[in-house]
PDB file of C-alpha atoms in Angstrom:
ATOM      1  CA  GLY A   1     -15.276 -52.046   5.902  1.00 53.00           C
ATOM      2  CA  GLY A   2     -11.475 -51.604   6.857  1.00 60.00           C
ATOM      3  CA  ALA A   3      -8.588 -53.850   5.464  1.00 67.00           C
ATOM      4  CA  GLY A   4      -9.020 -57.629   5.705  1.00 73.00           C
ATOM      5  CA  ALA A   5     -12.838 -57.193   6.086  1.00 79.00           C
ATOM      6  CA  TRP A   6     -15.171 -59.211   4.043  1.00 78.00           C
ATOM      7  CA  ARG A   7     -17.049 -58.162   1.630  1.00 71.00           C
ATOM      8  CA  TRP A   8     -19.753 -59.807  -0.748  1.00 73.00           C
ATOM      9  CA  VAL A   9     -19.375 -59.445  -4.441  1.00 68.00           C
ATOM     10  CA  SER A  10     -21.579 -60.796  -7.281  1.00 72.00           C
ATOM     11  CA  PRO A  11     -19.296 -62.166 -10.181  1.00 71.00           C
ATOM     12  CA  GLU A  12     -20.250 -61.548 -13.818  1.00 74.00           C
ATOM     13  CA  VAL A  13     -21.433 -65.289 -15.324  1.00 78.00           C
ATOM     14  CA  ALA A  14     -19.480 -66.500 -18.468  1.00 74.00           C
ATOM     15  CA  LYS A  15     -21.898 -66.283 -21.228  1.00 75.00           C
ATOM     16  CA  ASP A  16     -20.536 -69.548 -22.713  1.00 78.00           C
ATOM     17  CA  GLY A  17     -21.163 -71.738 -19.787  1.00 76.00           C
ATOM     18  CA  CYS A  18     -24.643 -73.270 -18.430  1.00 81.00           C
ATOM     19  CA  ALA A  19     -26.721 -71.655 -15.629  1.00 82.00           C
ATOM     20  CA  ALA A  20     -25.458 -72.053 -11.918  1.00 84.00           C
ATOM     21  CA  PRO A  21     -25.897 -75.471 -10.350  1.00 86.00           C
ATOM     22  CA  PRO A  22     -29.561 -75.893  -8.513  1.00 86.00           C
ATOM     23  CA  ALA A  23     -29.665 -75.215  -5.028  1.00 88.00           C
ATOM     24  CA  ARG A  24     -28.538 -78.191  -2.654  1.00 91.00           C
ATOM     25  CA  LEU A  25     -27.677 -79.314   0.459  1.00 93.00           C
ATOM     26  CA  GLY A  26     -25.124 -82.258   1.690  1.00 96.00           C
ATOM     27  CA  HIS A  27     -22.895 -82.114  -1.758  1.00 97.00           C
ATOM     28  CA  ALA A  28     -19.274 -82.001  -1.822  1.00 98.00           C
ATOM     29  CA  ALA A  29     -16.885 -79.454  -3.521  1.00 97.00           C
ATOM     30  CA  ALA A  30     -13.249 -79.657  -4.099  1.00 97.00           C
ATOM     31  CA  THR A  31     -10.990 -77.464  -5.924  1.00 95.00           C
ATOM     32  CA  VAL A  32      -8.012 -78.407  -8.556  1.00 95.00           C
ATOM     33  CA  GLY A  33      -6.353 -75.665 -10.147  1.00 91.00           C
ATOM     34  CA  ARG A  34      -8.966 -72.559 -10.781  1.00 86.00           C
ATOM     35  CA  ASN A  35     -11.773 -74.840 -10.845  1.00 93.00           C
ATOM     36  CA  VAL A  36     -14.217 -75.787  -8.376  1.00 94.00           C
ATOM     37  CA  TYR A  37     -15.903 -79.162  -8.800  1.00 97.00           C
ATOM     38  CA  VAL A  38     -19.330 -79.922  -7.075  1.00 97.00           C
ATOM     39  CA  PHE A  39     -20.939 -83.464  -6.899  1.00 97.00           C
ATOM     40  CA  GLY A  40     -24.026 -84.764  -6.186  1.00 96.00           C
ATOM     41  CA  GLY A  41     -26.312 -83.550  -2.845  1.00 96.00           C
ATOM     42  CA  ARG A  42     -29.550 -83.228  -2.034  1.00 93.00           C
ATOM     43  CA  ALA A  43     -31.976 -80.813  -4.169  1.00 86.00           C
ATOM     44  CA  SER A  44     -35.953 -79.929  -4.549  1.00 81.00           C
ATOM     45  CA  THR A  45     -37.753 -82.392  -7.206  1.00 78.00           C
ATOM     46  CA  GLY A  46     -39.400 -79.100  -8.241  1.00 78.00           C
ATOM     47  CA  GLY A  47     -42.606 -80.045  -7.620  1.00 78.00           C
ATOM     48  CA  GLY A  48     -43.731 -77.605  -4.937  1.00 78.00           C
ATOM     49  CA  ASP A  49     -44.378 -80.166  -2.326  1.00 82.00           C
ATOM     50  CA  GLY A  50     -41.172 -80.195  -0.580  1.00 78.00           C
ATOM     51  CA  ALA A  51     -39.840 -83.246  -1.896  1.00 80.00           C
ATOM     52  CA  VAL A  52     -36.091 -83.692  -2.234  1.00 82.00           C
ATOM     53  CA  ALA A  53     -33.881 -86.354  -3.956  1.00 88.00           C
ATOM     54  CA  ASP A  54     -30.206 -86.992  -4.210  1.00 90.00           C
ATOM     55  CA  SER A  55     -28.441 -86.250  -7.383  1.00 92.00           C
ATOM     56  CA  ASP A  56     -25.714 -87.393  -9.123  1.00 95.00           C
ATOM     57  CA  ASP A  57     -24.808 -84.545 -11.205  1.00 94.00           C
ATOM     58  CA  MET A  58     -21.314 -82.637 -11.505  1.00 96.00           C
ATOM     59  CA  TYR A  59     -20.420 -79.044 -12.086  1.00 95.00           C
ATOM     60  CA  ARG A  60     -17.242 -77.161 -12.965  1.00 95.00           C
ATOM     61  CA  ILE A  61     -17.057 -73.672 -11.695  1.00 92.00           C
ATOM     62  CA  GLU A  62     -14.159 -71.850 -13.195  1.00 90.00           C
ATOM     63  CA  VAL A  63     -13.282 -68.720 -11.694  1.00 81.00           C
ATOM     64  CA  VAL A  64     -11.240 -65.949 -13.860  1.00 78.00           C
ATOM     65  CA  HIS A  65     -10.285 -63.257 -12.129  1.00 71.00           C
ATOM     66  CA  SER A  66      -9.934 -59.550 -13.409  1.00 67.00           C
ATOM     67  CA  PRO A  67      -6.662 -58.727 -15.092  1.00 68.00           C
ATOM     68  CA  HIS A  68      -6.140 -55.863 -12.323  1.00 64.00           C
ATOM     69  CA  TRP A  69      -6.538 -58.909  -9.670  1.00 60.00           C
ATOM     70  CA  PRO A  70      -5.924 -58.338  -6.681  1.00 60.00           C
ATOM     71  CA  PHE A  71      -6.327 -54.506  -6.883  1.00 64.00           C
ATOM     72  CA  SER A  72      -9.969 -55.203  -8.350  1.00 63.00           C
ATOM     73  CA  PRO A  73     -12.346 -57.629  -7.032  1.00 62.00           C
ATOM     74  CA  GLU A  74     -14.192 -58.272 -10.307  1.00 70.00           C
ATOM     75  CA  TYR A  75     -14.044 -61.936 -11.949  1.00 74.00           C
ATOM     76  CA  THR A  76     -16.201 -63.850 -14.016  1.00 80.00           C
ATOM     77  CA  VAL A  77     -17.555 -67.658 -13.318  1.00 85.00           C
ATOM     78  CA  LYS A  78     -18.263 -70.003 -15.847  1.00 88.00           C
ATOM     79  CA  TYR A  79     -20.447 -72.998 -14.966  1.00 91.00           C
ATOM     80  CA  THR A  80     -20.267 -76.215 -16.787  1.00 93.00           C
ATOM     81  CA  ARG A  81     -22.222 -79.189 -16.256  1.00 94.00           C
ATOM     82  CA  ILE A  82     -19.859 -82.198 -16.769  1.00 95.00           C
ATOM     83  CA  ASP A  83     -21.291 -84.978 -18.928  1.00 92.00           C
ATOM     84  CA  TYR A  84     -19.148 -88.093 -17.507  1.00 90.00           C
ATOM     85  CA  GLY A  85     -20.798 -91.416 -18.557  1.00 88.00           C
ATOM     86  CA  ALA A  86     -20.594 -93.940 -15.905  1.00 92.00           C
ATOM     87  CA  GLY A  87     -19.844 -92.848 -12.588  1.00 95.00           C
ATOM     88  CA  PRO A  88     -20.839 -92.756  -8.896  1.00 97.00           C
ATOM     89  CA  CYS A  89     -24.373 -93.106  -8.076  1.00 97.00           C
ATOM     90  CA  ALA A  90     -26.660 -90.057  -6.495  1.00 96.00           C
ATOM     91  CA  ARG A  91     -25.790 -89.691  -3.173  1.00 97.00           C
ATOM     92  CA  SER A  92     -25.514 -86.855  -0.386  1.00 97.00           C
ATOM     93  CA  TYR A  93     -23.401 -86.166   2.657  1.00 97.00           C
ATOM     94  CA  HIS A  94     -20.475 -87.823   0.845  1.00 98.00           C
ATOM     95  CA  ALA A  95     -16.563 -86.783   1.367  1.00 98.00           C
ATOM     96  CA  MET A  96     -14.542 -85.281  -1.796  1.00 98.00           C
ATOM     97  CA  ILE A  97     -11.230 -84.403  -1.668  1.00 97.00           C
ATOM     98  CA  PRO A  98      -8.539 -83.095  -4.701  1.00 96.00           C
ATOM     99  CA  SER A  99      -5.085 -84.628  -5.034  1.00 94.00           C
ATOM    100  CA  GLY A 100      -3.098 -83.834  -7.820  1.00 92.00           C
ATOM    101  CA  HIS A 101      -5.564 -83.570 -10.822  1.00 94.00           C
ATOM    102  CA  HIS A 102      -7.820 -86.023  -9.256  1.00 96.00           C
ATOM    103  CA  LEU A 103     -10.772 -85.968  -7.050  1.00 97.00           C
ATOM    104  CA  TYR A 104     -11.618 -88.545  -4.724  1.00 98.00           C
ATOM    105  CA  LEU A 105     -15.225 -89.172  -3.654  1.00 98.00           C
ATOM    106  CA  PHE A 106     -16.098 -91.582  -0.531  1.00 98.00           C
ATOM    107  CA  GLY A 107     -19.287 -92.593   0.821  1.00 98.00           C
ATOM    108  CA  GLY A 108     -22.099 -90.833   1.401  1.00 98.00           C
ATOM    109  CA  CYS A 109     -25.884 -91.713   1.608  1.00 97.00           C
ATOM    110  CA  GLY A 110     -27.502 -93.130  -1.623  1.00 95.00           C
ATOM    111  CA  PRO A 111     -30.756 -94.399  -3.073  1.00 93.00           C
ATOM    112  CA  ALA A 112     -30.302 -97.679  -1.353  1.00 94.00           C
ATOM    113  CA  GLY A 113     -28.619 -96.771   1.965  1.00 96.00           C
ATOM    114  CA  ARG A 114     -25.402 -95.691   3.254  1.00 98.00           C
ATOM    115  CA  LEU A 115     -22.299 -96.138   1.005  1.00 98.00           C
ATOM    116  CA  ALA A 116     -18.867 -97.005   1.791  1.00 98.00           C
ATOM    117  CA  ASP A 117     -17.518 -96.881  -1.786  1.00 98.00           C
ATOM    118  CA  LEU A 118     -14.408 -94.818  -3.467  1.00 98.00           C
ATOM    119  CA  HIS A 119     -14.216 -93.119  -6.583  1.00 98.00           C
ATOM    120  CA  ARG A 120     -11.709 -91.235  -8.565  1.00 97.00           C
ATOM    121  CA  PHE A 121     -12.426 -88.404 -10.841  1.00 98.00           C
ATOM    122  CA  ASP A 122      -9.942 -87.277 -13.578  1.00 97.00           C
ATOM    123  CA  THR A 123     -10.281 -83.806 -14.214  1.00 97.00           C
ATOM    124  CA  ARG A 124      -8.242 -83.819 -17.395  1.00 96.00           C
ATOM    125  CA  PHE A 125     -10.524 -86.185 -18.935  1.00 96.00           C
ATOM    126  CA  ASP A 126     -13.923 -85.838 -16.899  1.00 96.00           C
ATOM    127  CA  THR A 127     -14.023 -89.648 -16.226  1.00 97.00           C
ATOM    128  CA  TRP A 128     -14.993 -91.799 -13.002  1.00 97.00           C
ATOM    129  CA  THR A 129     -13.012 -94.988 -11.800  1.00 97.00           C
ATOM    130  CA  ASP A 130     -14.653 -96.916  -9.238  1.00 97.00           C
ATOM    131  CA  LEU A 131     -11.735 -97.876  -6.678  1.00 97.00           C
ATOM    132  CA  GLY A 132     -14.034-100.486  -4.794  1.00 96.00           C
ATOM    133  CA  THR A 133     -15.558-100.579  -1.437  1.00 97.00           C
ATOM    134  CA  SER A 134     -13.937-100.283   1.870  1.00 97.00           C
ATOM    135  CA  SER A 135     -14.813-102.586   4.835  1.00 98.00           C
ATOM    136  CA  LEU A 136     -16.186 -99.782   7.000  1.00 98.00           C
ATOM    137  CA  SER A 137     -19.832 -99.530   7.128  1.00 97.00           C
ATOM    138  CA  GLY A 138     -21.791 -97.242   4.856  1.00 98.00           C
ATOM    139  CA  ARG A 139     -21.817 -93.813   5.874  1.00 98.00           C
ATOM    140  CA  GLY A 140     -22.368 -90.207   5.697  1.00 97.00           C
ATOM    141  CA  GLY A 141     -20.441 -87.190   6.680  1.00 97.00           C
ATOM    142  CA  ALA A 142     -16.939 -88.954   7.078  1.00 98.00           C
ATOM    143  CA  ALA A 143     -13.678 -86.828   6.712  1.00 98.00           C
ATOM    144  CA  LEU A 144     -11.442 -87.693   3.980  1.00 97.00           C
ATOM    145  CA  MET A 145      -7.894 -86.969   3.593  1.00 96.00           C
ATOM    146  CA  SER A 146      -5.077 -87.473   1.280  1.00 95.00           C
ATOM    147  CA  LEU A 147      -1.993 -88.854   3.030  1.00 95.00           C
ATOM    148  CA  GLY A 148       1.679 -89.565   2.181  1.00 88.00           C
ATOM    149  CA  GLY A 149       1.751 -86.729  -0.611  1.00 89.00           C
ATOM    150  CA  GLY A 150      -1.193 -88.433  -2.059  1.00 89.00           C
ATOM    151  CA  ASP A 151       0.000 -91.879  -1.951  1.00 93.00           C
ATOM    152  CA  ARG A 152      -3.018 -92.847   0.549  1.00 95.00           C
ATOM    153  CA  ILE A 153      -6.536 -91.617   1.156  1.00 96.00           C
ATOM    154  CA  ALA A 154      -8.193 -91.901   4.573  1.00 97.00           C
ATOM    155  CA  ALA A 155     -11.701 -92.304   5.340  1.00 98.00           C
ATOM    156  CA  VAL A 156     -12.184 -91.418   8.760  1.00 98.00           C
ATOM    157  CA  ALA A 157     -15.637 -91.523  11.170  1.00 98.00           C
ATOM    158  CA  GLY A 158     -18.772 -90.280  10.043  1.00 98.00           C
ATOM    159  CA  PHE A 159     -22.594 -91.389  10.880  1.00 97.00           C
ATOM    160  CA  ALA A 160     -23.163 -94.869  10.281  1.00 97.00           C
ATOM    161  CA  GLY A 161     -26.863 -95.150  12.133  1.00 96.00           C
ATOM    162  CA  ARG A 162     -24.554 -94.419  14.975  1.00 97.00           C
ATOM    163  CA  GLU A 163     -21.614 -92.054  15.138  1.00 97.00           C
ATOM    164  CA  THR A 164     -17.995 -93.773  14.399  1.00 97.00           C
ATOM    165  CA  GLY A 165     -14.636 -93.274  15.231  1.00 96.00           C
ATOM    166  CA  ASP A 166     -13.061 -96.037  13.118  1.00 97.00           C
ATOM    167  CA  SER A 167     -10.932 -95.356   9.877  1.00 98.00           C
ATOM    168  CA  GLN A 168      -9.428 -97.113   6.948  1.00 98.00           C
ATOM    169  CA  THR A 169      -6.980 -96.192   4.209  1.00 97.00           C
ATOM    170  CA  TYR A 170      -6.749 -96.635   0.290  1.00 97.00           C
ATOM    171  CA  ASP A 171      -3.407 -97.269  -0.956  1.00 96.00           C
ATOM    172  CA  VAL A 172      -3.508 -95.369  -4.209  1.00 94.00           C
ATOM    173  CA  ARG A 173      -0.326 -96.745  -5.869  1.00 93.00           C
ATOM    174  CA  ALA A 174      -1.233-100.616  -5.077  1.00 95.00           C
ATOM    175  CA  GLY A 175      -4.863 -99.614  -5.881  1.00 95.00           C
ATOM    176  CA  GLU A 176      -6.572-101.615  -2.754  1.00 95.00           C
ATOM    177  CA  TRP A 177      -7.880-100.706   0.780  1.00 96.00           C
ATOM    178  CA  ASP A 178      -5.541-101.202   3.696  1.00 92.00           C
TER     179      ASP A 178
END
């Protein structure tokens, strides 16, 4: 391919990390700095029977470029499974966005049904904070966005047994849903 063409490259995996996260779908991923964070999703239970289960695992994927970047496409990735203690329940089809050094995670489908909760992950300390539940009905597939320079988080639409078009905002400074 010529200039601007896509090219598949396989990174070297850092020896001081863990194995890559298992294959999954319905997970959420967001980038803070040079790190990509992956939370949850639905993965095979490994029994060979096609059964799947939602996950509450979290991985940090650190991308380290060659010193010759962007002239050399070589890079290394380091996978770290984050042991965060208490945090959100296992889920799939949730939304996650970055804002500063935080990640915000909303909703999804959990073991007890559709969720409308909001959680904040501090990437400096690898800790979760439960920010409460929205008055929206539980849902998967919602859009989540940061507004006002990160002062508000908006949860928009999704699937709650039916397609929805509603929304609600969370005031980060006040610590409450509007």
